[in-house]
Short mmCIF file of C-alpha atoms in Angstrom, two decimals:
data_model
loop_
_atom_site.label_atom_id
_atom_site.label_comp_id
_atom_site.label_asym_id
_atom_site.label_seq_id
_atom_site.Cartn_x
_atom_site.Cartn_y
_atom_site.Cartn_z
CA MET A 1 115.16 103.83 272.16
CA LEU A 2 117.88 106.33 271.34
CA ALA A 3 120.36 104.64 273.63
CA ARG A 4 119.56 101.27 272.10
CA ARG A 5 120.36 102.59 268.63
CA THR A 6 123.63 104.31 269.46
CA ARG A 7 126.83 102.52 270.42
CA THR A 8 130.12 104.12 271.33
CA ALA A 9 132.38 103.90 268.30
CA LEU A 10 135.86 102.45 268.65
CA ALA A 11 138.77 103.86 266.68
CA VAL A 12 140.04 101.38 264.14
CA ALA A 13 143.47 102.91 263.66
CA THR A 14 145.60 105.79 264.73
CA SER A 15 144.55 109.12 263.29
CA VAL A 16 147.85 109.55 261.46
CA THR A 17 147.47 106.26 259.61
CA ALA A 18 143.86 107.04 258.81
CA VAL A 19 144.57 110.49 257.50
CA LEU A 20 147.36 109.17 255.30
CA ALA A 21 144.95 106.60 253.92
CA MET A 22 142.29 109.20 253.20
CA THR A 23 144.59 111.72 251.57
CA ALA A 24 145.70 109.32 248.84
CA CYS A 25 142.89 110.84 246.82
CA ALA A 26 142.06 110.85 243.15
CA PRO A 27 143.27 111.88 240.69
CA GLY A 28 146.32 109.70 241.16
CA GLY A 29 147.02 106.96 243.69
CA GLY A 30 144.99 103.90 244.56
CA THR A 31 145.51 100.35 243.41
CA ALA A 32 142.34 98.46 244.36
CA ALA A 33 139.88 97.68 241.57
CA PRO A 34 136.73 99.81 241.79
CA SER A 35 133.49 97.94 242.45
CA ALA A 36 131.28 97.33 239.44
CA ALA A 37 127.54 97.93 239.63
CA PRO A 38 125.69 94.76 240.71
CA SER A 39 124.27 93.06 237.62
CA ALA A 40 121.15 91.62 239.26
CA VAL A 41 119.33 93.69 241.87
CA SER A 42 116.02 93.41 243.70
CA ASP A 43 113.75 95.62 245.79
CA ASP A 44 112.23 92.62 247.60
CA VAL A 45 113.33 93.47 251.14
CA ALA A 46 110.72 91.32 252.84
CA GLY A 47 111.89 88.29 250.92
CA ALA A 48 115.54 88.72 251.86
CA GLY A 49 115.23 86.72 255.09
CA ASP A 50 116.62 87.90 258.41
CA VAL A 51 119.06 90.73 257.77
CA THR A 52 121.24 92.80 260.09
CA LEU A 53 122.87 95.91 258.69
CA LYS A 54 125.49 98.05 260.40
CA LEU A 55 125.13 101.81 259.92
CA SER A 56 127.78 104.40 260.80
CA ASP A 57 127.01 108.14 260.77
CA PHE A 58 128.01 111.32 262.58
CA TRP A 59 124.65 112.96 263.31
CA GLY A 60 123.68 114.34 266.69
CA SER A 61 120.82 116.41 268.16
CA ALA A 62 117.85 116.80 265.78
CA GLU A 63 119.73 115.03 263.00
CA GLU A 64 120.20 112.05 265.29
CA GLU A 65 116.49 112.04 266.08
CA TRP A 66 115.85 112.05 262.34
CA ILE A 67 117.99 109.02 261.53
CA VAL A 68 116.76 107.09 264.58
CA THR A 69 113.16 107.77 263.54
CA LEU A 70 113.81 106.47 260.04
CA VAL A 71 115.64 103.39 261.28
CA ASP A 72 112.63 102.59 263.47
CA GLU A 73 110.19 103.17 260.60
CA PHE A 74 112.18 101.01 258.22
CA GLU A 75 112.34 98.18 260.77
CA LYS A 76 108.58 98.42 261.34
CA LYS A 77 108.02 98.26 257.59
CA TYR A 78 110.38 95.28 257.30
CA PRO A 79 110.41 93.28 260.57
CA ASN A 80 113.02 90.95 259.09
CA VAL A 81 115.58 93.78 259.08
CA THR A 82 117.62 95.04 262.02
CA ILE A 83 119.82 98.12 261.66
CA GLU A 84 122.57 98.55 264.23
CA ARG A 85 123.62 102.18 264.31
CA THR A 86 126.95 103.61 265.44
CA ARG A 87 127.32 107.36 265.90
CA GLU A 88 130.87 108.65 265.57
CA ASP A 89 132.49 112.05 265.74
CA TRP A 90 132.54 113.68 262.30
CA GLY A 91 136.33 113.94 262.19
CA GLN A 92 136.80 110.37 263.39
CA LEU A 93 134.37 108.93 260.88
CA THR A 94 135.74 110.78 257.86
CA SER A 95 139.35 109.99 258.78
CA THR A 96 138.83 106.29 259.49
CA LEU A 97 136.05 105.25 257.11
CA ASN A 98 138.60 104.10 254.52
CA LEU A 99 139.96 101.59 257.02
CA GLN A 100 136.59 100.64 258.50
CA LEU A 101 135.31 99.62 255.08
CA GLN A 102 138.31 97.33 254.58
CA ASP A 103 137.39 95.45 257.76
CA ALA A 104 135.06 92.47 257.46
CA GLY A 105 133.23 93.71 260.55
CA GLY A 106 132.89 97.26 259.25
CA PRO A 107 129.67 99.08 258.42
CA ASP A 108 127.35 98.03 255.62
CA ILE A 109 126.15 101.63 255.21
CA ALA A 110 127.90 104.86 256.15
CA SER A 111 127.73 108.62 255.73
CA ALA A 112 130.81 109.83 253.86
CA ASN A 113 131.89 113.32 252.88
CA ASN A 114 131.51 114.45 249.28
CA GLY A 115 134.44 115.34 247.08
CA TRP A 116 137.75 113.77 246.13
CA SER A 117 139.23 113.49 249.59
CA SER A 118 136.50 111.21 250.97
CA LEU A 119 133.94 109.78 248.55
CA GLY A 120 136.38 109.81 245.64
CA THR A 121 138.96 107.87 247.63
CA LEU A 122 136.42 105.28 248.77
CA ALA A 123 135.02 104.78 245.28
CA LYS A 124 138.38 104.56 243.51
CA GLY A 125 139.65 102.15 246.14
CA GLY A 126 136.78 99.75 245.46
CA LEU A 127 135.49 100.12 249.02
CA VAL A 128 131.96 101.22 248.14
CA LEU A 129 129.47 99.92 245.60
CA ASN A 130 128.72 101.43 242.24
CA LEU A 131 125.00 102.19 242.65
CA ASP A 132 123.97 102.60 239.01
CA SER A 133 121.80 99.47 239.02
CA TYR A 134 119.90 100.74 242.04
CA ALA A 135 119.57 104.21 240.53
CA ASP A 136 117.79 102.54 237.62
CA LEU A 137 115.72 100.26 239.86
CA TYR A 138 114.43 103.07 242.07
CA GLY A 139 114.32 105.86 239.50
CA TRP A 140 116.75 108.12 241.33
CA LYS A 141 117.77 109.88 238.13
CA ASP A 142 114.21 111.16 237.71
CA ARG A 143 113.70 112.09 241.38
CA VAL A 144 116.97 113.82 242.26
CA PRO A 145 117.89 117.23 240.78
CA THR A 146 120.88 116.90 238.49
CA THR A 147 122.90 119.39 240.52
CA ILE A 148 122.42 117.22 243.63
CA ALA A 149 122.89 113.88 241.83
CA ARG A 150 126.26 114.88 240.41
CA GLN A 151 127.60 115.52 243.91
CA ASN A 152 127.61 111.73 244.25
CA GLU A 153 129.02 110.80 240.84
CA PHE A 154 132.43 109.91 239.42
CA THR A 155 133.48 108.50 236.09
CA THR A 156 134.57 104.89 236.47
CA ASP A 157 138.12 105.74 235.43
CA PHE A 158 138.10 108.24 238.32
CA THR A 159 139.43 111.13 236.31
CA THR A 160 136.28 113.23 236.70
CA ILE A 161 133.92 114.16 239.52
CA GLY A 162 130.36 115.29 238.91
CA GLU A 163 129.39 112.87 236.17
CA GLY A 164 129.35 109.16 235.43
CA SER A 165 128.26 106.55 237.97
CA TRP A 166 126.52 106.87 241.33
CA PHE A 167 128.73 105.91 244.27
CA ALA A 168 126.57 107.51 246.97
CA THR A 169 123.09 108.90 247.46
CA PRO A 170 121.81 112.14 248.98
CA LEU A 171 119.22 112.40 251.75
CA ALA A 172 115.75 113.91 251.85
CA ARG A 173 117.15 116.94 253.68
CA THR A 174 119.63 119.63 252.77
CA SER A 175 122.08 122.16 254.13
CA LEU A 176 122.12 125.55 252.39
CA ILE A 177 124.01 128.83 252.68
CA GLY A 178 121.74 131.86 252.86
CA VAL A 179 120.87 134.94 254.86
CA TYR A 180 119.29 134.84 258.30
CA TYR A 181 117.69 138.01 259.63
CA ASN A 182 116.42 139.28 262.98
CA ALA A 183 112.73 139.84 262.30
CA ASP A 184 112.22 142.06 265.36
CA LYS A 185 115.02 144.39 264.30
CA LEU A 186 113.70 144.68 260.75
CA LYS A 187 110.26 145.53 262.11
CA LYS A 188 111.66 148.26 264.38
CA LEU A 189 113.64 149.67 261.45
CA GLY A 190 110.55 149.63 259.22
CA ILE A 191 112.25 147.38 256.67
CA GLU A 192 110.67 144.50 254.80
CA ALA A 193 112.68 141.28 254.46
CA PRO A 194 114.92 141.81 251.38
CA THR A 195 114.16 139.89 248.21
CA SER A 196 117.22 140.93 246.20
CA LEU A 197 120.86 141.89 246.71
CA ASP A 198 120.01 145.56 246.07
CA GLU A 199 117.33 145.45 248.75
CA LEU A 200 119.72 143.70 251.15
CA GLU A 201 122.33 146.43 250.70
CA SER A 202 119.70 149.15 251.08
CA ALA A 203 118.55 147.53 254.31
CA ALA A 204 122.16 147.30 255.52
CA ALA A 205 122.68 151.02 254.90
CA LYS A 206 119.51 151.90 256.86
CA ALA A 207 120.54 149.59 259.69
CA LYS A 208 123.96 151.26 259.88
CA GLU A 209 122.34 154.72 259.97
CA ALA A 210 120.12 153.56 262.83
CA GLY A 211 123.13 152.44 264.87
CA GLU A 212 122.70 148.73 264.22
CA ILE A 213 125.35 146.28 263.00
CA PRO A 214 124.14 145.31 259.50
CA PHE A 215 126.01 141.98 259.19
CA ASN A 216 126.99 139.80 262.12
CA TYR A 217 130.40 138.37 261.20
CA SER A 218 133.40 136.61 262.74
CA GLY A 219 136.89 136.61 261.28
CA LEU A 220 139.11 134.82 263.77
CA ASP A 221 138.53 131.35 262.33
CA GLY A 222 138.05 132.40 258.73
CA ASN A 223 134.28 132.47 258.24
CA THR A 224 133.72 131.85 254.50
CA ALA A 225 129.91 131.47 254.48
CA VAL A 226 129.34 135.07 253.38
CA LEU A 227 131.91 134.81 250.56
CA LEU A 228 130.36 131.62 249.18
CA GLY A 229 126.83 132.95 249.70
CA LEU A 230 127.70 136.04 247.68
CA GLN A 231 129.46 133.98 245.00
CA ALA A 232 126.18 132.17 244.31
CA LEU A 233 124.58 135.57 243.58
CA TYR A 234 127.11 136.33 240.85
CA GLY A 235 128.32 133.05 239.34
CA SER A 236 126.18 130.83 237.16
CA GLU A 237 125.20 127.36 238.30
CA THR A 238 127.06 125.93 235.30
CA ASN A 239 130.33 127.76 235.93
CA ILE A 240 130.45 127.08 239.65
CA ASN A 241 129.66 123.40 239.15
CA ASP A 242 132.17 123.06 236.32
CA PHE A 243 134.91 124.72 238.38
CA VAL A 244 134.34 122.49 241.39
CA TYR A 245 134.10 119.36 239.27
CA GLY A 246 137.22 120.19 237.23
CA LYS A 247 135.50 120.63 233.88
CA GLY A 248 136.53 122.94 231.08
CA GLU A 249 138.56 126.10 231.33
CA VAL A 250 136.42 127.91 233.90
CA THR A 251 138.31 130.38 236.07
CA ALA A 252 137.52 131.50 239.59
CA GLU A 253 136.57 134.94 238.29
CA GLN A 254 133.96 133.34 236.02
CA THR A 255 132.40 131.64 239.05
CA GLY A 256 131.67 135.03 240.63
CA MET A 257 134.53 134.82 243.14
CA THR A 258 136.03 138.21 242.29
CA ASP A 259 132.62 139.90 242.41
CA ALA A 260 131.84 138.23 245.72
CA ALA A 261 135.19 139.31 247.21
CA THR A 262 134.64 142.85 245.92
CA THR A 263 131.22 143.05 247.57
CA LEU A 264 132.50 141.67 250.86
CA GLN A 265 135.40 144.15 250.79
CA LYS A 266 132.93 147.00 250.14
CA TRP A 267 130.76 145.92 253.07
CA ASN A 268 133.80 145.97 255.32
CA THR A 269 134.82 149.43 254.07
CA ASN A 270 131.26 150.65 254.71
CA GLY A 271 131.51 149.47 258.31
CA TRP A 272 128.71 146.98 257.83
CA LEU A 273 130.48 144.05 259.53
CA THR A 274 130.73 143.43 263.26
CA PRO A 275 133.31 145.82 264.78
CA ASN A 276 136.60 144.09 265.62
CA PHE A 277 135.43 140.93 263.86
CA GLU A 278 139.08 139.94 263.39
CA GLY A 279 139.22 138.80 267.00
CA ILE A 280 135.79 137.15 267.19
CA ASP A 281 135.38 133.40 266.67
CA TYR A 282 132.45 131.71 264.95
CA GLN A 283 130.68 130.36 268.04
CA THR A 284 130.90 133.69 269.86
CA SER A 285 129.49 135.61 266.91
CA LEU A 286 126.70 133.08 266.51
CA ALA A 287 125.71 133.40 270.18
CA ASP A 288 125.87 137.19 269.85
CA PHE A 289 123.55 137.12 266.84
CA LEU A 290 121.00 135.06 268.73
CA ASP A 291 121.27 137.60 271.56
CA GLY A 292 120.54 140.49 269.21
CA THR A 293 123.90 141.60 267.77
CA GLY A 294 123.44 142.27 264.07
CA VAL A 295 120.49 142.40 261.70
CA PHE A 296 121.66 139.90 259.07
CA ARG A 297 123.98 136.89 259.08
CA PHE A 298 125.13 134.59 256.28
CA ASP A 299 125.22 131.03 257.57
CA TYR A 300 124.35 127.40 256.96
CA THR A 301 120.78 126.26 257.50
CA GLY A 302 120.43 124.65 260.87
CA ALA A 303 123.61 126.30 262.19
CA LEU A 304 121.64 128.67 264.43
CA GLY A 305 120.03 125.79 266.33
CA LEU A 306 116.75 127.69 266.65
CA SER A 307 114.03 126.48 268.98
CA GLY A 308 110.94 127.77 270.75
CA ASP A 309 110.28 131.49 270.26
CA GLN A 310 113.47 131.84 268.21
CA LEU A 311 111.79 130.06 265.31
CA ASN A 312 109.69 133.19 264.76
CA GLN A 313 112.34 135.71 265.83
CA PHE A 314 114.63 134.83 262.92
CA GLY A 315 113.84 134.41 259.25
CA TYR A 316 115.78 133.00 256.31
CA ILE A 317 116.23 134.31 252.77
CA GLN A 318 117.65 132.61 249.66
CA LEU A 319 118.34 135.61 247.47
CA PRO A 320 118.01 135.37 243.67
CA GLN A 321 121.06 136.13 241.58
CA ALA A 322 122.15 139.74 241.22
CA SER A 323 121.26 139.61 237.53
CA GLY A 324 117.66 138.80 238.44
CA SER A 325 117.84 135.32 236.91
CA ASP A 326 116.99 132.04 238.62
CA THR A 327 118.03 131.36 242.18
CA VAL A 328 121.39 129.65 242.68
CA GLY A 329 122.43 128.49 246.12
CA VAL A 330 125.15 126.51 247.83
CA GLY A 331 123.51 123.31 248.99
CA ALA A 332 124.07 119.63 249.54
CA ALA A 333 122.66 116.75 251.48
CA PRO A 334 124.37 116.60 254.90
CA GLY A 335 126.20 113.40 254.07
CA ALA A 336 126.81 111.11 251.09
CA MET A 337 125.37 107.68 251.86
CA VAL A 338 127.53 104.77 250.70
CA ILE A 339 127.18 101.00 250.71
CA SER A 340 130.22 98.90 251.57
CA ALA A 341 131.55 96.70 248.80
CA LYS A 342 131.82 93.95 251.45
CA THR A 343 128.16 93.95 252.49
CA LYS A 344 126.28 90.66 252.22
CA TYR A 345 122.98 92.49 251.72
CA PRO A 346 123.40 95.16 249.04
CA ASP A 347 119.74 95.02 247.98
CA VAL A 348 118.47 95.70 251.50
CA ALA A 349 121.07 98.41 252.04
CA ALA A 350 120.00 100.11 248.80
CA ALA A 351 116.36 99.94 249.88
CA PHE A 352 117.29 101.76 253.09
CA LEU A 353 119.14 104.44 251.13
CA ASP A 354 116.06 104.86 248.98
CA PHE A 355 113.97 105.21 252.16
CA LEU A 356 116.28 108.03 253.30
CA MET A 357 115.20 109.94 250.18
CA SER A 358 111.47 109.26 250.60
CA ASP A 359 108.47 111.48 251.36
CA GLU A 360 108.49 110.06 254.88
CA ALA A 361 112.11 111.10 255.32
CA SER A 362 111.40 114.65 254.14
CA GLN A 363 108.42 114.99 256.45
CA ALA A 364 110.39 113.65 259.40
CA ALA A 365 113.05 116.28 258.68
CA ALA A 366 110.51 119.09 258.62
CA ASP A 367 108.88 117.87 261.83
CA LEU A 368 112.26 118.07 263.59
CA GLY A 369 113.11 121.57 262.36
CA LEU A 370 115.47 120.39 259.60
CA VAL A 371 115.32 121.47 255.96
CA PRO A 372 113.62 118.91 253.69
CA MET A 373 114.72 118.24 250.13
CA LEU A 374 113.65 116.20 247.07
CA ASN A 375 109.94 115.97 247.95
CA PRO A 376 107.88 119.16 247.43
CA ASP A 377 104.67 118.06 249.15
CA VAL A 378 105.87 118.36 252.73
CA LYS A 379 103.92 120.03 255.50
CA ILE A 380 106.12 122.72 257.03
CA PRO A 381 105.46 124.00 260.56
CA ASP A 382 104.03 127.53 260.57
CA VAL A 383 107.13 129.26 261.91
CA LEU A 384 109.15 131.99 260.20
CA SER A 385 112.57 130.37 259.96
CA GLN A 386 111.41 126.98 258.71
CA GLN A 387 109.02 128.48 256.19
CA GLY A 388 111.91 130.45 254.67
CA GLU A 389 114.33 127.53 254.70
CA ALA A 390 111.83 125.13 253.13
CA ALA A 391 110.84 127.69 250.48
CA ALA A 392 114.52 128.07 249.59
CA ALA A 393 115.01 124.34 249.13
CA LYS A 394 111.83 124.10 247.08
CA THR A 395 113.01 126.93 244.81
CA LEU A 396 116.41 125.34 244.30
CA ASP A 397 114.76 121.96 243.62
CA ALA A 398 112.59 123.58 240.94
CA ASP A 399 115.37 125.69 239.39
CA ASN A 400 117.93 122.86 239.59
CA GLY A 401 119.97 125.61 241.16
CA TYR A 402 122.16 123.84 243.68
CA VAL A 403 125.90 124.40 243.55
CA PRO A 404 128.30 122.33 245.65
CA TYR A 405 130.47 123.56 248.48
CA PHE A 406 133.32 125.32 246.71
CA ASP A 407 136.02 123.69 248.84
CA TRP A 408 135.23 120.34 247.21
CA SER A 409 137.31 121.52 244.26
CA SER A 410 140.52 120.45 246.03
CA PRO A 411 141.58 118.98 249.38
CA THR A 412 143.23 122.30 250.34
CA MET A 413 140.66 124.74 248.96
CA LEU A 414 139.01 125.42 252.33
CA ASP A 415 142.35 126.61 253.72
CA THR A 416 142.90 128.77 250.64
CA LEU A 417 139.46 130.37 250.95
CA THR A 418 139.84 130.90 254.68
CA GLN A 419 143.28 132.49 254.50
CA ASN A 420 142.44 134.74 251.56
CA THR A 421 139.18 135.92 253.09
CA GLN A 422 141.12 137.00 256.17
CA LEU A 423 143.79 138.70 254.04
CA LEU A 424 141.13 140.44 251.94
CA LEU A 425 139.40 141.94 254.96
CA ALA A 426 142.76 142.93 256.44
CA GLY A 427 143.49 144.90 253.27
CA LYS A 428 146.49 142.76 252.35
CA VAL A 429 145.12 141.33 249.08
CA LYS A 430 142.71 142.54 246.41
CA PRO A 431 139.58 140.70 245.21
CA GLU A 432 141.35 139.58 242.05
CA ASP A 433 144.15 138.14 244.20
CA VAL A 434 141.61 135.91 245.95
CA SER A 435 140.54 134.50 242.59
CA ALA A 436 144.15 134.02 241.55
CA ALA A 437 144.90 132.05 244.71
CA VAL A 438 141.83 129.89 244.16
CA ASP A 439 142.84 129.19 240.56
CA ALA A 440 146.36 128.25 241.61
CA ASP A 441 145.10 125.85 244.27
CA ARG A 442 142.71 124.06 241.91
CA ASP A 443 145.17 123.96 239.00
CA ALA A 444 147.85 122.41 241.21
CA PHE A 445 145.45 119.75 242.42
CA LEU A 446 144.23 118.86 238.93
CA ALA A 447 147.84 118.61 237.77
CA GLY A 448 148.47 116.02 240.45
CA SER A 449 150.65 118.17 242.69
#
């Protein structure tokens, strides 16, 4: 069944041409007229006749099992619909989707990346549908937390991200940044799983005294998960969202960036990070953590690839803010689902997107070890890691506490964060310099540089 669903994707253009097409991002550039929301829409999938939809996504492993399961379920529910799925490499899909959607034989539905450089380009170029009519039809505005919904929104003049019209939808699963811990090591140290930043730092000090590495960390390829995870403990949901979405006069310092950099610098000075982390790459440090190096590790949910006994050997924590207020966490659906402006079957495509946000989709995610989102009444397997991950998503759903990935604020922000994190830990810049570099990057982008 899996082989039947997945075809080898063919490149539609050279990577250079594709990248040039994708980097003509808003604000500025673009000449095609954006697609207007369909004026008459229907949820009558069964009455649509025989329909074949082409789907392009990048998911592999458990995520691939998830999408294949949902394609099968949707086809069983609507025997008149066939969905032909193409799995592509993430880099290939994001760099060529602009061109694929201009082709008459391109996908009807695809997973895009959020932010200006992908979704914003597609929407401004008129390559994907405005989904407002479907948001009203299916009640997405009532079902999706505002902080998740805005990750898929742009104003129709394409001057602003994070508000306006829907040009993509999330999924019923999420990817978060939080703290993983080695449960066996905590038990041996006589430490309960931390529930606050103060408790985490106290546990780190005890781990160091006992000869353990408090925080597993890699620096060779610029690991920014810990910096962004800490930022969410200091910055408010409003300020972080407004900074990323280019609203108001919010500075990087007001988003908690300086406080996060200060804390990370302190941890390094305390000797709480993996020794010689400067020469350790991400994959090596991850494998080392799974083998027992380090007590804690900031990372993305699902990144550890836990299975079998590991599901109870490692736990997950979404810490509340340092001020003791509501929980704020970096989180987004692992893909922004778009509908091609060229599709002949927008109503059926929209119904499938709605299905990807359903209770069934959330439960399928949980059953496969993924983190469900949007639907609270999901049965979670009784294993330590998944219980913690699901509880985190449920808390963020309730608190409306999601903040987007900070690098969405400009096409070059990830490089800026990576380079300045490395410089910070090398003692070459101060925490306030990190914030200044972030401000300069974002300001230049918003000015059209």
